Short mmCIF file of C-alpha atoms in Angstrom, two decimals:
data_model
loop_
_atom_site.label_atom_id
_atom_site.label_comp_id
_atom_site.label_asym_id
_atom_site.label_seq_id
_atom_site.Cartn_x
_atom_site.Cartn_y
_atom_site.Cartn_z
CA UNK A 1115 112.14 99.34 200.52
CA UNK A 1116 112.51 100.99 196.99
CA UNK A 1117 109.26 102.25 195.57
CA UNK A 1118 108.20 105.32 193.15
CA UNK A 1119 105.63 107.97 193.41
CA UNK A 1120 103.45 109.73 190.71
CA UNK A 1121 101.38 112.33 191.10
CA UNK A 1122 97.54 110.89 191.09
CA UNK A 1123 95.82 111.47 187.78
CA UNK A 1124 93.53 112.00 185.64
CA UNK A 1125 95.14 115.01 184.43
CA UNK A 1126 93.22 116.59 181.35
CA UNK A 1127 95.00 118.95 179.02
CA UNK A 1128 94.41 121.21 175.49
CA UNK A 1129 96.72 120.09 172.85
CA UNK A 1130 99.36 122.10 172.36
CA UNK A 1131 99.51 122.78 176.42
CA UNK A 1132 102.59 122.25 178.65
CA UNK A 1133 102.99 118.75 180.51
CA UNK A 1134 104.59 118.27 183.83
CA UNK A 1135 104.11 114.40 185.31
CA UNK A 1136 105.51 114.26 188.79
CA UNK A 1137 107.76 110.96 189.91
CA UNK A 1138 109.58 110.53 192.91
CA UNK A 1139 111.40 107.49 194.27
CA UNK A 1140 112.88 105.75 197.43
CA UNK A 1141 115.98 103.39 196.11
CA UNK A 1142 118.59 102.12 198.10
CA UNK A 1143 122.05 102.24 195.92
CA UNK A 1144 122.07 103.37 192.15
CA UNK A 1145 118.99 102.84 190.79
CA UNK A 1146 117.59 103.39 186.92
CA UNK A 1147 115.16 105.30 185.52
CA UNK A 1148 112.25 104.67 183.16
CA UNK A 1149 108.97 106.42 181.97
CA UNK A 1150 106.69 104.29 180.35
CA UNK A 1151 103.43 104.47 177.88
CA UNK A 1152 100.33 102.28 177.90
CA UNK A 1153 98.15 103.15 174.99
CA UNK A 1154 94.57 102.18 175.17
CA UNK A 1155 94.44 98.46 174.49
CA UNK A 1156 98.05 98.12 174.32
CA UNK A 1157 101.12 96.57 176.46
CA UNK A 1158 103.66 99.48 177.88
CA UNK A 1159 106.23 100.69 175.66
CA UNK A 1160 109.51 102.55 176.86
CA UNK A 1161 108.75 106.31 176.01
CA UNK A 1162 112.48 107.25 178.18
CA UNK A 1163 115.41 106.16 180.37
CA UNK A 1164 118.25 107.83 182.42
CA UNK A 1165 120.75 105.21 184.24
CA UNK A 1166 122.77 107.82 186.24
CA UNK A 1167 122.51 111.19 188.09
CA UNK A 1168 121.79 114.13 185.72
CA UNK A 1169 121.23 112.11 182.88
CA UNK A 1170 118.27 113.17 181.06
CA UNK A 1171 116.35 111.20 179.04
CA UNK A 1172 114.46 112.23 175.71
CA UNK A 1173 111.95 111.01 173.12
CA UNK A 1174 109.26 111.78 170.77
CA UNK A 1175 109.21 115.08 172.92
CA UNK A 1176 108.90 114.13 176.02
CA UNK A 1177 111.80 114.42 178.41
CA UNK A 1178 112.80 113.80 181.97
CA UNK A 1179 116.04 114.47 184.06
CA UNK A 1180 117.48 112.09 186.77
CA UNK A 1181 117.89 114.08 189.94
CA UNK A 1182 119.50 112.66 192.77
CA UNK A 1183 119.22 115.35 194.94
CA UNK A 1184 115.35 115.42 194.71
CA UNK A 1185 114.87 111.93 193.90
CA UNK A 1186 112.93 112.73 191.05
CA UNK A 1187 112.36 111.85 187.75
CA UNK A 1188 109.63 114.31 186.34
CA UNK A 1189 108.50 113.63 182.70
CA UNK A 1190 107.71 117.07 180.43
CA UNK A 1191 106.46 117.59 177.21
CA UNK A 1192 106.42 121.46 175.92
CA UNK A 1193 102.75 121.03 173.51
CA UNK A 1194 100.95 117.70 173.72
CA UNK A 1195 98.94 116.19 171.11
CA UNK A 1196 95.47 114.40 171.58
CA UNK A 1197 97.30 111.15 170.65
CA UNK A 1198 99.58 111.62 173.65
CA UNK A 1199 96.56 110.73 175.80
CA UNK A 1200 97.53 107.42 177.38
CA UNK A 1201 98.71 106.15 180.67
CA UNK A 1202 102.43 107.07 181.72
CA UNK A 1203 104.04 105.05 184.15
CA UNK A 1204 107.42 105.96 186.27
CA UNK A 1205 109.07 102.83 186.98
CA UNK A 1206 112.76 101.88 188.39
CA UNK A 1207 115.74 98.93 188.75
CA UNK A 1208 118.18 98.68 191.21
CA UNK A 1209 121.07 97.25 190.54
CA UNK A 1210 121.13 94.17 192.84
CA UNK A 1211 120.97 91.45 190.54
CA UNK A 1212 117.09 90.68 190.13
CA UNK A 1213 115.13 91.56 187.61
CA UNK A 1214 112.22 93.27 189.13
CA UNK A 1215 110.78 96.70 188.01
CA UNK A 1216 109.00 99.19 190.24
CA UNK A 1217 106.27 100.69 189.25
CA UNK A 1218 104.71 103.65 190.05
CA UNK A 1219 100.30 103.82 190.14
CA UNK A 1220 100.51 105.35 186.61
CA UNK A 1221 99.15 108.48 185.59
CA UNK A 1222 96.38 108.56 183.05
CA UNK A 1223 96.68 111.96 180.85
CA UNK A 1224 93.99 112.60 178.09
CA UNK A 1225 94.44 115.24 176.16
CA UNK A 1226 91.37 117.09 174.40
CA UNK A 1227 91.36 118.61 170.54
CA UNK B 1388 112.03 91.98 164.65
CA UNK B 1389 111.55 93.92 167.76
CA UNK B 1390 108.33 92.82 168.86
CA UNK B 1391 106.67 90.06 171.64
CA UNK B 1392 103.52 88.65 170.16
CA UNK B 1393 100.65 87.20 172.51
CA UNK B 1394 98.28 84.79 171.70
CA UNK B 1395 95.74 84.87 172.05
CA UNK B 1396 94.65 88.93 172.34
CA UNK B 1397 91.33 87.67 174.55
CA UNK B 1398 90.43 84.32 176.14
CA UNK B 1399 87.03 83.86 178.42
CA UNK B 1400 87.23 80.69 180.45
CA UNK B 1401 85.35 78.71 183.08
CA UNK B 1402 86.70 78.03 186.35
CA UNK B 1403 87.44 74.30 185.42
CA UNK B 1404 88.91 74.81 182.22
CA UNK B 1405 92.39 74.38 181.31
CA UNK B 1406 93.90 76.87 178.80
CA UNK B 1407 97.54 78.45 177.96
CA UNK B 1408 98.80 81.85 177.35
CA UNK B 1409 101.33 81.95 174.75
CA UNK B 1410 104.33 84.01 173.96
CA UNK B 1411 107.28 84.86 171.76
CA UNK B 1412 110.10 87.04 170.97
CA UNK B 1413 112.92 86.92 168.41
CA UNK B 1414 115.05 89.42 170.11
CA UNK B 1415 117.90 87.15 171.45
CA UNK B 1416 116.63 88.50 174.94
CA UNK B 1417 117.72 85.87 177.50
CA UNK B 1418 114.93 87.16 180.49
CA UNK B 1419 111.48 86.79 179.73
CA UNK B 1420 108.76 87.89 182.27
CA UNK B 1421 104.61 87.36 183.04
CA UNK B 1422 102.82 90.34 184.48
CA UNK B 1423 99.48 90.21 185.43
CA UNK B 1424 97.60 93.78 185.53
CA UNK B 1425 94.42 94.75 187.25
CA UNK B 1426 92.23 97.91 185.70
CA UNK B 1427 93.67 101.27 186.44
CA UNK B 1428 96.47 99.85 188.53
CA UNK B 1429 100.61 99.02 187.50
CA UNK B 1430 101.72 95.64 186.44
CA UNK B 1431 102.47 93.51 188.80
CA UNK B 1432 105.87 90.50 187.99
CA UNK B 1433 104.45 87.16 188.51
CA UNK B 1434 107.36 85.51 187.00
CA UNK B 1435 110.67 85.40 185.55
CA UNK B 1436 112.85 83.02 183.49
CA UNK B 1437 116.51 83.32 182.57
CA UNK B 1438 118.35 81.44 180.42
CA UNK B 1439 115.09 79.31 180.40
CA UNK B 1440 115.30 78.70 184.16
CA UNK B 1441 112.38 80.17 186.21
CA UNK B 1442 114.34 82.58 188.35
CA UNK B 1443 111.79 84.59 190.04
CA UNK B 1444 108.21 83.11 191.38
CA UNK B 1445 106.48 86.09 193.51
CA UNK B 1446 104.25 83.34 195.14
CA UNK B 1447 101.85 83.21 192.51
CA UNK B 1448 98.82 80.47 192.84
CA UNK B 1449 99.83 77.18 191.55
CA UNK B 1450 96.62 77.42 189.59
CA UNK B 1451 99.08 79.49 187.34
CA UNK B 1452 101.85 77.59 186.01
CA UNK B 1453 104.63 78.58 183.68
CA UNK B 1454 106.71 77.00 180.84
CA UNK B 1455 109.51 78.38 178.91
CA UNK B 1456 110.28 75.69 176.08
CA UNK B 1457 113.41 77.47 174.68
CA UNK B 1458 115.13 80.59 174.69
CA UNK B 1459 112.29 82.41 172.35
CA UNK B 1460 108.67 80.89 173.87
CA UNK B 1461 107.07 81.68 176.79
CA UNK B 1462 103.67 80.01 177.96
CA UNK B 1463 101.83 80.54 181.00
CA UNK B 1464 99.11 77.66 181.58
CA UNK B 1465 96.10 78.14 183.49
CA UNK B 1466 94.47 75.83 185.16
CA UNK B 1467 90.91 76.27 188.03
CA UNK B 1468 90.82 80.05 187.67
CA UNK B 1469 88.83 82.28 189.42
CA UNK B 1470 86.97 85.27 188.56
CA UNK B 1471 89.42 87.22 190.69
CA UNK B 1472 92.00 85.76 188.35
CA UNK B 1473 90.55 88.36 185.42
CA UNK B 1474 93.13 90.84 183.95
CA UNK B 1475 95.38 91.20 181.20
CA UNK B 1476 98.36 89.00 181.00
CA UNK B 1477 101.57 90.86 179.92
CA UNK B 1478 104.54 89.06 178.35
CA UNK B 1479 108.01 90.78 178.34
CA UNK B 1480 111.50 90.26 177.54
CA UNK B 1481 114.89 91.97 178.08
CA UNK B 1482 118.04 91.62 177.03
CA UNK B 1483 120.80 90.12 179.84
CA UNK B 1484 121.70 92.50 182.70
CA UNK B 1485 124.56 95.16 181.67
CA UNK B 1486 126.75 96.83 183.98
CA UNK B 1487 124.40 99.61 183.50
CA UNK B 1488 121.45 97.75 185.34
CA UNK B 1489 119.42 99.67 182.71
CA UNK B 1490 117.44 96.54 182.00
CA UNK B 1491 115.13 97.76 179.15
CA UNK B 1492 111.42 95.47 179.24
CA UNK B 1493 109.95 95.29 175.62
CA UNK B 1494 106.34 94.16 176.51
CA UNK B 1495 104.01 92.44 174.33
CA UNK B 1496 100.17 93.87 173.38
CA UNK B 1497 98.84 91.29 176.38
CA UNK B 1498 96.23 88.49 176.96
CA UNK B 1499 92.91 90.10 177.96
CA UNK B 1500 91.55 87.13 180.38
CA UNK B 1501 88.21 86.64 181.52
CA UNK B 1502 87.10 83.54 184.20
CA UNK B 1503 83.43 83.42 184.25
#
């Protein structure tokens, strides 16, 4: 079945470091791609998307490239900031029809002044 | 107005109470979700309506029972919880699926539940 993979966390950073979050899925067909953010205390919010091979997707920063051939979707952010630290979640669609989302286990990054 | 509001942000409840989870959006999105999530882990779908008509049930207790009055409320009413039952209660909504599939979820702040 389709799932997604992220690399375990908690992953603990300097600002102003380099930020690599691994994400690999299993899809059957032409799936989507999504990173999203969970702030403490908060619902998720769509940080990125990428709906096709090679697309690359890009915000506040971060960014992540669709790769078929690896079936991976790694999120990177060249410097983070301590109010980057949050949990980031890789999450797909297919496109059968349904509405259901995959999510990955989420990665929890904090990020230290 | 691109938000989903949940009310209320925290509700503690005995296991014979009766009490609803409410929801709204004023997107024009035609799908609107529940997702229940568990500390440290993903969100898991409970439910989905489209076009107002519950189109997804992923065999959730029928202690948990959902509502969707019109095209911009959602309400999920609970009724002889248990304390396994505990979690925060997201609301989301998306717009009707494109061609695309890339079926963007805009999720609300949540419903922090506790069933003492």
């Amino acid at each position: 079945g389709d799932s997604v993979t992220q690399m375990e966390g908690p992953v603990t950073l300097s600002e102003e470091a380099f930020l690599t979050i691994n994400c690999t899925y299993t899809a059957t067909g032409y799936p989507s791609l999504f990173w999203y953010v969970q702030y403490p205390g908060e619902g998720l919010q769509l940080l990125l998307k990428a709906t096709k091979a090679d697309d690359k997707g890009s915000n506040k920063g971060f960014e992540a490239t669709y790769r078929k051939e690896t079936t991976s979707f790694h999120l990177e952010k060249g410097s983070v900031q301590v109010s980057d630290s949050a949990v980031y979640f890789c999450a797909l669609t297919v496109t059968s029809g349904t509405y259901k989302y995959i999510f990955g286990t989420g990665t929890r990054l904090k990020v230290l002044a | 107005d691109t938000e989903v509001t949940q009310t209320p942000k925290h509700l503690v409840m005995g296991m014979t109470n009766k009490k609803s989870l409410k929801c709204e959006q004023h997107m024009g999105h035609r799908a609107m979700y529940w997702y229940k999530q568990k500390a440290k882990k993903p969100p898991e779908l409970m439910f989905v309506y489209s076009y107002e008509k519950l189109s997804i049930n992923e065999s959730v207790p029928s202690r948990f029972s959902p509502e969707c009055p019109n095209s911009s409320l959602l309400n999920l009413h609970l009724h002889a919880l248990q304390p396994e039952d505990s979690a925060l209660y997201l609301c989301a909504s998306s717009q009707e699926r494109t061609g695309t599939g890339a079926n963007v979820l805009t999720f609300g702040a949540g419903s922090r539940l506790t069933v003492l």
